[in-house]
Coordinates of C-alpha atoms and ligand atoms in Angstrom, one line a residue:
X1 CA 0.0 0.0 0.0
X2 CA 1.4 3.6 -1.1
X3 CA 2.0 6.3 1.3
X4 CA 0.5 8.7 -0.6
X5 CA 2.1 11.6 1.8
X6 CA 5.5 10.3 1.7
X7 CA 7.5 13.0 -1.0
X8 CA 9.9 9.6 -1.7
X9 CA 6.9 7.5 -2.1
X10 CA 5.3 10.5 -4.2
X11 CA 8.8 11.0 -6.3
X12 CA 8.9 7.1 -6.6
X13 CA 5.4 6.8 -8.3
X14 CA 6.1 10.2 -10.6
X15 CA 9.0 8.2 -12.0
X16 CA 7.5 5.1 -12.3
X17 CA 5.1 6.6 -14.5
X18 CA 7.2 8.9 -16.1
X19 CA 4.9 12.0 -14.7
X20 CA 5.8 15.2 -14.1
X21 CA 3.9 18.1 -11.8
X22 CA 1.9 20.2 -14.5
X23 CA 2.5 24.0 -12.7
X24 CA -0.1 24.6 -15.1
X25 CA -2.7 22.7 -14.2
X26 CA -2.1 24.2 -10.6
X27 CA -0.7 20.6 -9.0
X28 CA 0.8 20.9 -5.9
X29 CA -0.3 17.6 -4.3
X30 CA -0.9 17.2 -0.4
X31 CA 1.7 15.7 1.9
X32 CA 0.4 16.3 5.7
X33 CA -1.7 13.7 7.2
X34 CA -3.1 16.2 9.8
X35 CA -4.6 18.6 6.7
X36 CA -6.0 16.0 5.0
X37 CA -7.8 14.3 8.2
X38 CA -8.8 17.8 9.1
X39 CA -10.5 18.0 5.8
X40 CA -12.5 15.0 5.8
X41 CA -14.0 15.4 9.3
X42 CA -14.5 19.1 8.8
X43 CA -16.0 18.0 5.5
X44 CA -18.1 15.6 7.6
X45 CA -17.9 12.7 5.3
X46 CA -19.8 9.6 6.3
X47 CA -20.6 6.0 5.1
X48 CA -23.1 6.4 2.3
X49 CA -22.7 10.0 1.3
X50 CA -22.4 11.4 -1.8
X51 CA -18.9 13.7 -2.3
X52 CA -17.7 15.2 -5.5
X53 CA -13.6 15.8 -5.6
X54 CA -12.1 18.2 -8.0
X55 CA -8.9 17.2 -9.0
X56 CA -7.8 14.5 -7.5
X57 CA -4.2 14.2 -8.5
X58 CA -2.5 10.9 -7.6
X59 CA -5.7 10.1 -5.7
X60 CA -4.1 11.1 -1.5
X61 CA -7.2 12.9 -0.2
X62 CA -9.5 10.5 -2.4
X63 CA -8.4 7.7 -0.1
X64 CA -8.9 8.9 3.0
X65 CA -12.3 10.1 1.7
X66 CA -13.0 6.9 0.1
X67 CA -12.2 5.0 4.0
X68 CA -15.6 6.4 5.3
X69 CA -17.3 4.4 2.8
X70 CA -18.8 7.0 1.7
X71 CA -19.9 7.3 -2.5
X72 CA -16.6 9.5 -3.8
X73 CA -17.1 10.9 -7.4
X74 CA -13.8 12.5 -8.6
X75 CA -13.0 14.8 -11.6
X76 CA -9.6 15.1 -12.8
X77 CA -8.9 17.1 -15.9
X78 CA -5.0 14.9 -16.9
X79 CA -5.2 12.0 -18.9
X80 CA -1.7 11.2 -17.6
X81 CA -2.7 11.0 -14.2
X82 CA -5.7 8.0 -15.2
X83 CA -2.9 4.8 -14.7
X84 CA -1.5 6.4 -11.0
X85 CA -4.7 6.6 -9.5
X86 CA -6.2 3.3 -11.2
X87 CA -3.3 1.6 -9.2
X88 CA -3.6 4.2 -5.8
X89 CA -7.3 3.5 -5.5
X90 CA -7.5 0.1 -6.4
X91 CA -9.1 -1.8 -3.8
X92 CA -12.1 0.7 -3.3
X93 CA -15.3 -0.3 -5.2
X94 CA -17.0 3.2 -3.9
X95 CA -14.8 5.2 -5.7
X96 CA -15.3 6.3 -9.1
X97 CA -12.8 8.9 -11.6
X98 CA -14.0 10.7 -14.5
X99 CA -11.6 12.3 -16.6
X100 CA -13.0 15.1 -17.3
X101 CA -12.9 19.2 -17.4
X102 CA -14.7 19.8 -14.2
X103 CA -15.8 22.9 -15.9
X104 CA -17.3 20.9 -18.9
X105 CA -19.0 18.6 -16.0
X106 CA -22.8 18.6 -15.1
X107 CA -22.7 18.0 -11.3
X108 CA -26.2 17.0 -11.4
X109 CA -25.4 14.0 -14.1
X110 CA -22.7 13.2 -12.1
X111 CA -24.7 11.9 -9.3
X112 CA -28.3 11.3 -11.6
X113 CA -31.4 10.9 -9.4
X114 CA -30.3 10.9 -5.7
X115 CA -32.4 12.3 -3.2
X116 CA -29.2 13.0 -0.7
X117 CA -27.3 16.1 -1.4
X118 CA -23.4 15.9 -2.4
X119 CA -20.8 17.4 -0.5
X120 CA -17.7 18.3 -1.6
X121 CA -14.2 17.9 -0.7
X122 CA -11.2 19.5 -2.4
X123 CA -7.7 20.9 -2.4
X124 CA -8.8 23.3 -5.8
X125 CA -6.0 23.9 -8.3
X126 CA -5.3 27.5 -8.0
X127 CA -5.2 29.3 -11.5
X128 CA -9.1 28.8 -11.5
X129 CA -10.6 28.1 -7.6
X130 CA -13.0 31.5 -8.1
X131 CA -14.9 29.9 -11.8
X132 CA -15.3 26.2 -10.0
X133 CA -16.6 28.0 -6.2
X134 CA -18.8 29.9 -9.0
X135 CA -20.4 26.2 -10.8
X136 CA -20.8 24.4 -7.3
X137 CA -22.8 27.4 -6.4
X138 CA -24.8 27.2 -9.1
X139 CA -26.0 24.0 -7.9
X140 CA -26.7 24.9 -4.6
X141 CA -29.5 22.8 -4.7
X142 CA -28.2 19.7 -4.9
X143 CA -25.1 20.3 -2.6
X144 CA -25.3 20.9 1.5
X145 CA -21.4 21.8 1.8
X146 CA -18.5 22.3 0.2
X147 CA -14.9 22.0 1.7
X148 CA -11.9 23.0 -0.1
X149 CA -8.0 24.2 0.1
X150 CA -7.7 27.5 -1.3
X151 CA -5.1 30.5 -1.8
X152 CA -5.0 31.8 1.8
X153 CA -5.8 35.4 0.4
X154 CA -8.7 33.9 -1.6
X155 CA -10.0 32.3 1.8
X156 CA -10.1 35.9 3.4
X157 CA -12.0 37.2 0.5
X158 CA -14.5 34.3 0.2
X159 CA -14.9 35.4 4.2
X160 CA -14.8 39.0 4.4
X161 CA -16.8 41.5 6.1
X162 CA -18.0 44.7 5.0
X163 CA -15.7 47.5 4.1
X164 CA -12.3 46.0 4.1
X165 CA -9.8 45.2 1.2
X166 CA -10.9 41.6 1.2
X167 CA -14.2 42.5 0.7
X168 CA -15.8 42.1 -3.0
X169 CA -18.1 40.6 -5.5
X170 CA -17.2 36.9 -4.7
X171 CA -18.1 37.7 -0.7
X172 CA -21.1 38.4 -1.8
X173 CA -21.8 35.9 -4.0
X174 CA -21.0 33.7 -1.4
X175 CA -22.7 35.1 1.5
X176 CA -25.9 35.1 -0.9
X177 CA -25.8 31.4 -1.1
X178 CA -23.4 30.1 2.0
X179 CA -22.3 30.6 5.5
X180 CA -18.4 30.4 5.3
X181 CA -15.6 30.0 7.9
X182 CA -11.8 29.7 7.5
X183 CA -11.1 26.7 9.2
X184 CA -7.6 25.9 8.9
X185 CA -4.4 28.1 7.7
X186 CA -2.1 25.8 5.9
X187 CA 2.0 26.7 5.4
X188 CA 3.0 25.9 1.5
X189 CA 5.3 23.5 3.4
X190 CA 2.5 21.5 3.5
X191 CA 2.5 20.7 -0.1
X192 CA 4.7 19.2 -3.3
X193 CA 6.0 20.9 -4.7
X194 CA 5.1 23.7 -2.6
X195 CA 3.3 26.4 -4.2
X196 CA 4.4 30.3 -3.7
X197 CA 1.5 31.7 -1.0
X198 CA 0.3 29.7 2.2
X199 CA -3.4 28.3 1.9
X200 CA -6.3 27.8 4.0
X201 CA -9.0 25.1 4.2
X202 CA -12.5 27.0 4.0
X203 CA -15.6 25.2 4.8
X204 CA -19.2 26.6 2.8
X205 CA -22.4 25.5 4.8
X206 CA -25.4 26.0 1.8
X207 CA -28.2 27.7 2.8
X208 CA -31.6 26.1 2.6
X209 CA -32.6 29.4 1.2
X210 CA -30.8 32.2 -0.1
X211 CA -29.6 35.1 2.5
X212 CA -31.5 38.0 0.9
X213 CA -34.6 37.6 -1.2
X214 CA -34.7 39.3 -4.6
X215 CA -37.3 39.3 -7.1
X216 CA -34.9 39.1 -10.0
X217 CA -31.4 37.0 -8.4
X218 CA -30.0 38.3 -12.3
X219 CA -30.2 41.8 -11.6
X220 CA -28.5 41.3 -7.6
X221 CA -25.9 39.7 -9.5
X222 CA -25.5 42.9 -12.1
X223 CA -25.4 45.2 -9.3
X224 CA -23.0 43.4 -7.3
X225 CA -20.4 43.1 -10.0
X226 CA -20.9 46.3 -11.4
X227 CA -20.7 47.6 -7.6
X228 CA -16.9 46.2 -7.3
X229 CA -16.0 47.5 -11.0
X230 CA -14.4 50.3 -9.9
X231 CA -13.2 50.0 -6.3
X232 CA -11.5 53.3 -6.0
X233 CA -14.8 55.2 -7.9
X234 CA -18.2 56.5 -6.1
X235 CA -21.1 53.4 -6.6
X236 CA -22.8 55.8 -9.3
X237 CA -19.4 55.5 -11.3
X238 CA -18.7 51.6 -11.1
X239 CA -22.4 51.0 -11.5
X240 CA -22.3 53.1 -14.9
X241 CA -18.9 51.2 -16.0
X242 CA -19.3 47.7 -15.0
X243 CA -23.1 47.1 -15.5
X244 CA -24.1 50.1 -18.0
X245 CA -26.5 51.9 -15.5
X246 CA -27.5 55.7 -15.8
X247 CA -25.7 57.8 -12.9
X248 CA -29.3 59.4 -12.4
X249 CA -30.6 56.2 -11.8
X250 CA -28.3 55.0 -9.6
X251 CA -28.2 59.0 -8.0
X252 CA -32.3 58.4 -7.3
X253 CA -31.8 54.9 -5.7
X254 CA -29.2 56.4 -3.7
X255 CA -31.5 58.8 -2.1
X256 CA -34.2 57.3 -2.2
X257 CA -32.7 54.4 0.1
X258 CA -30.8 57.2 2.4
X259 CA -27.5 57.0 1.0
X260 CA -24.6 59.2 0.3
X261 CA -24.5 59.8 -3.5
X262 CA -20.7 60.0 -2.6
X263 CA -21.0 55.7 -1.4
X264 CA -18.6 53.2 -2.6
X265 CA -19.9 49.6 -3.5
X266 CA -17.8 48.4 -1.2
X267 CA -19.2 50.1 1.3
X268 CA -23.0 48.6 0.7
X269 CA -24.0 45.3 2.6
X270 CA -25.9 42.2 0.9
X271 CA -28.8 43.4 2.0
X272 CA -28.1 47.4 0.3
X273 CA -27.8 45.5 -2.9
X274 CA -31.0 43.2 -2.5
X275 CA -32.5 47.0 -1.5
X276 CA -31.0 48.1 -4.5
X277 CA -32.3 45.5 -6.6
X278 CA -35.8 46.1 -5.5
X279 CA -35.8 49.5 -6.3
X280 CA -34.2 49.3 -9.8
X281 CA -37.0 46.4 -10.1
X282 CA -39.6 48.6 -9.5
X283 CA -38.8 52.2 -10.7
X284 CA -36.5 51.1 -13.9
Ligands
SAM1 N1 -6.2 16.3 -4.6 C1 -4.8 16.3 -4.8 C2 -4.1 16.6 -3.6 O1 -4.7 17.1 -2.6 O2 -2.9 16.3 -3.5 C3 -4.4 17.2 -5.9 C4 -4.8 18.6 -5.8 S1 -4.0 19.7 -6.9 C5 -3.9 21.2 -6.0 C6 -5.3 20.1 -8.1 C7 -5.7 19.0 -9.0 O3 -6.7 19.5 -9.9 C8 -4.6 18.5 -10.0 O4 -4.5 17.1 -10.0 C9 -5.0 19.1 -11.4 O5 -4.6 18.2 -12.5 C10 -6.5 19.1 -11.2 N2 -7.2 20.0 -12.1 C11 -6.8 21.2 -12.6 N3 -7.7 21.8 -13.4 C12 -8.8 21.0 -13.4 C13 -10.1 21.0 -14.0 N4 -10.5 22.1 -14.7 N5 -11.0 20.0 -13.8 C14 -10.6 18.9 -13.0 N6 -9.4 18.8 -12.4 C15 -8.5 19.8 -12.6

């Protein structure tokens, strides 16, 4: 049995197989035992669940999820990686790898007609962790958590509060669908090879319903990323550059909601841009 954190066991199978870490495809492959434990039980994998793993490289955190029994789906995007984890997971029948773009992939054919919701378990390749957070949201219906290594400086953006320099569109998106919590910081020692920045293992709790209600989720969306266009620039600014919006509209909303015509987007809440959503609904 491999020892899949071992860098000489690691080394040992790259060679075998004449592999060679693809900086491209963002692989930087796990080697502490203590993350990836602290993953699966913050992930809180059990027997008979359903979990979806991006990128599952030579198949180390697959494993340990694939010991709680549990049903592990896992997308890897390299072909060359296919014959390393046939031979690392062979043995477990609840295991299955689709090679596969997971941005290509239907999560919802993945998994077909169960009733129990997936969750997911991940260390995301880097170069595109922002796009694949933004798909698993999008099926926020048929997933109750997702758990995933990240850039430490994306984790504090994917958890900001109001106001502060980690604070932009993606908070919002994901505080419009998720409760999030940084729950581990993890040194770039912790990885081969080891990337540049430290990460951080984030944990996503879904919401059963969305935190603000909007009449049109489309136009929240608009607003929000228009609202983070231009940072530096009054909301009336970015709101004209990023999503095409009259100043004079945006001006009336301002008022008419009790705000400074001076406001930044980044100084507005979720709930400012549901209330600005509503208006624009109604008066545009
Ligand atoms: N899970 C392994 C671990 O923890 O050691 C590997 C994680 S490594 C950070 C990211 C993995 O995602 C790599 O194996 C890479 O090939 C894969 N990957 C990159 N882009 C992908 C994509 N678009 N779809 C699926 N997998 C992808």
């Amino acid at each position: 049995m491999y020892n899949l954190t071992d860098p000489s066991e690691i080394r040992r199978i790259m060679v075998k197989y004449d592999k060679n870490f693809k900086k491209s495809l963002g692989q930087n492959f796990l080697t502490d035992e203590e993350v990836l434990n602290d993953i699966v039980c913050c992930a809180d994998i059990k027997k008979d669940d359903f979990v979806l793993e991006i990128g599952p490289g030579i198949g180390v955190l697959t494993r340990k999820l694939a010991e709680t029994g549990a049903n592990v789906k896992a997308v890897e995007i390299d072909s060359s990686l296919m014959p390393i984890l046939n031979e690392t997971l062979s043995g477990f029948d609840n295991v299955q790898i689709i090679n596969a773009d997971f941005m290509k992939t239907d999560v919802f054919d993945l998994f077909g007609n169960t009733n129990k919701k997936i969750k997911v378990a991940a260390n995301l390749p880097y170069y595109i962790t922002t796009p694949i957070l933004m798909r698993l949201l999008e099926n926020k219906n048929i997933i109750s958590s997702i758990t995933i290594m990240v850039q430490k400086e994306v984790a504090e953006r994917l958890t900001a509060k109001n106001g502060g320099k980690d604070y932009g569109a993606v908070t919002l998106a994901v505080s419009y669908r998720a409760k999030a919590e940084i729950t581990r910081i993890v040194p770039s020692s912790c990885f081969m090879p080891p990337p540049k920045v430290d990460s951080a293992v984030v944990h996503l709790k879904i919401l059963d319903e969305p935190a603000v209600k909007v009449s049109d989720e489309k136009m929240l969306f608009r607003l929000i990323k228009g609202g983070f266009a231009l940072r530096r620039k009054t909301l009336q600014n970015s709101l004209f550059a990023g999503a095409g919006i009259p100043k004079e509209q945006t001006l009336e909303a301002l008022n008419a909601l009790g705000f400074s015509p001076k406001i930044r987007g980044e100084a507005l809440s979720l709930e400012d841009y549901a209330n600005l959503t509503e208006f624009f609904e109604k008066n545009f």
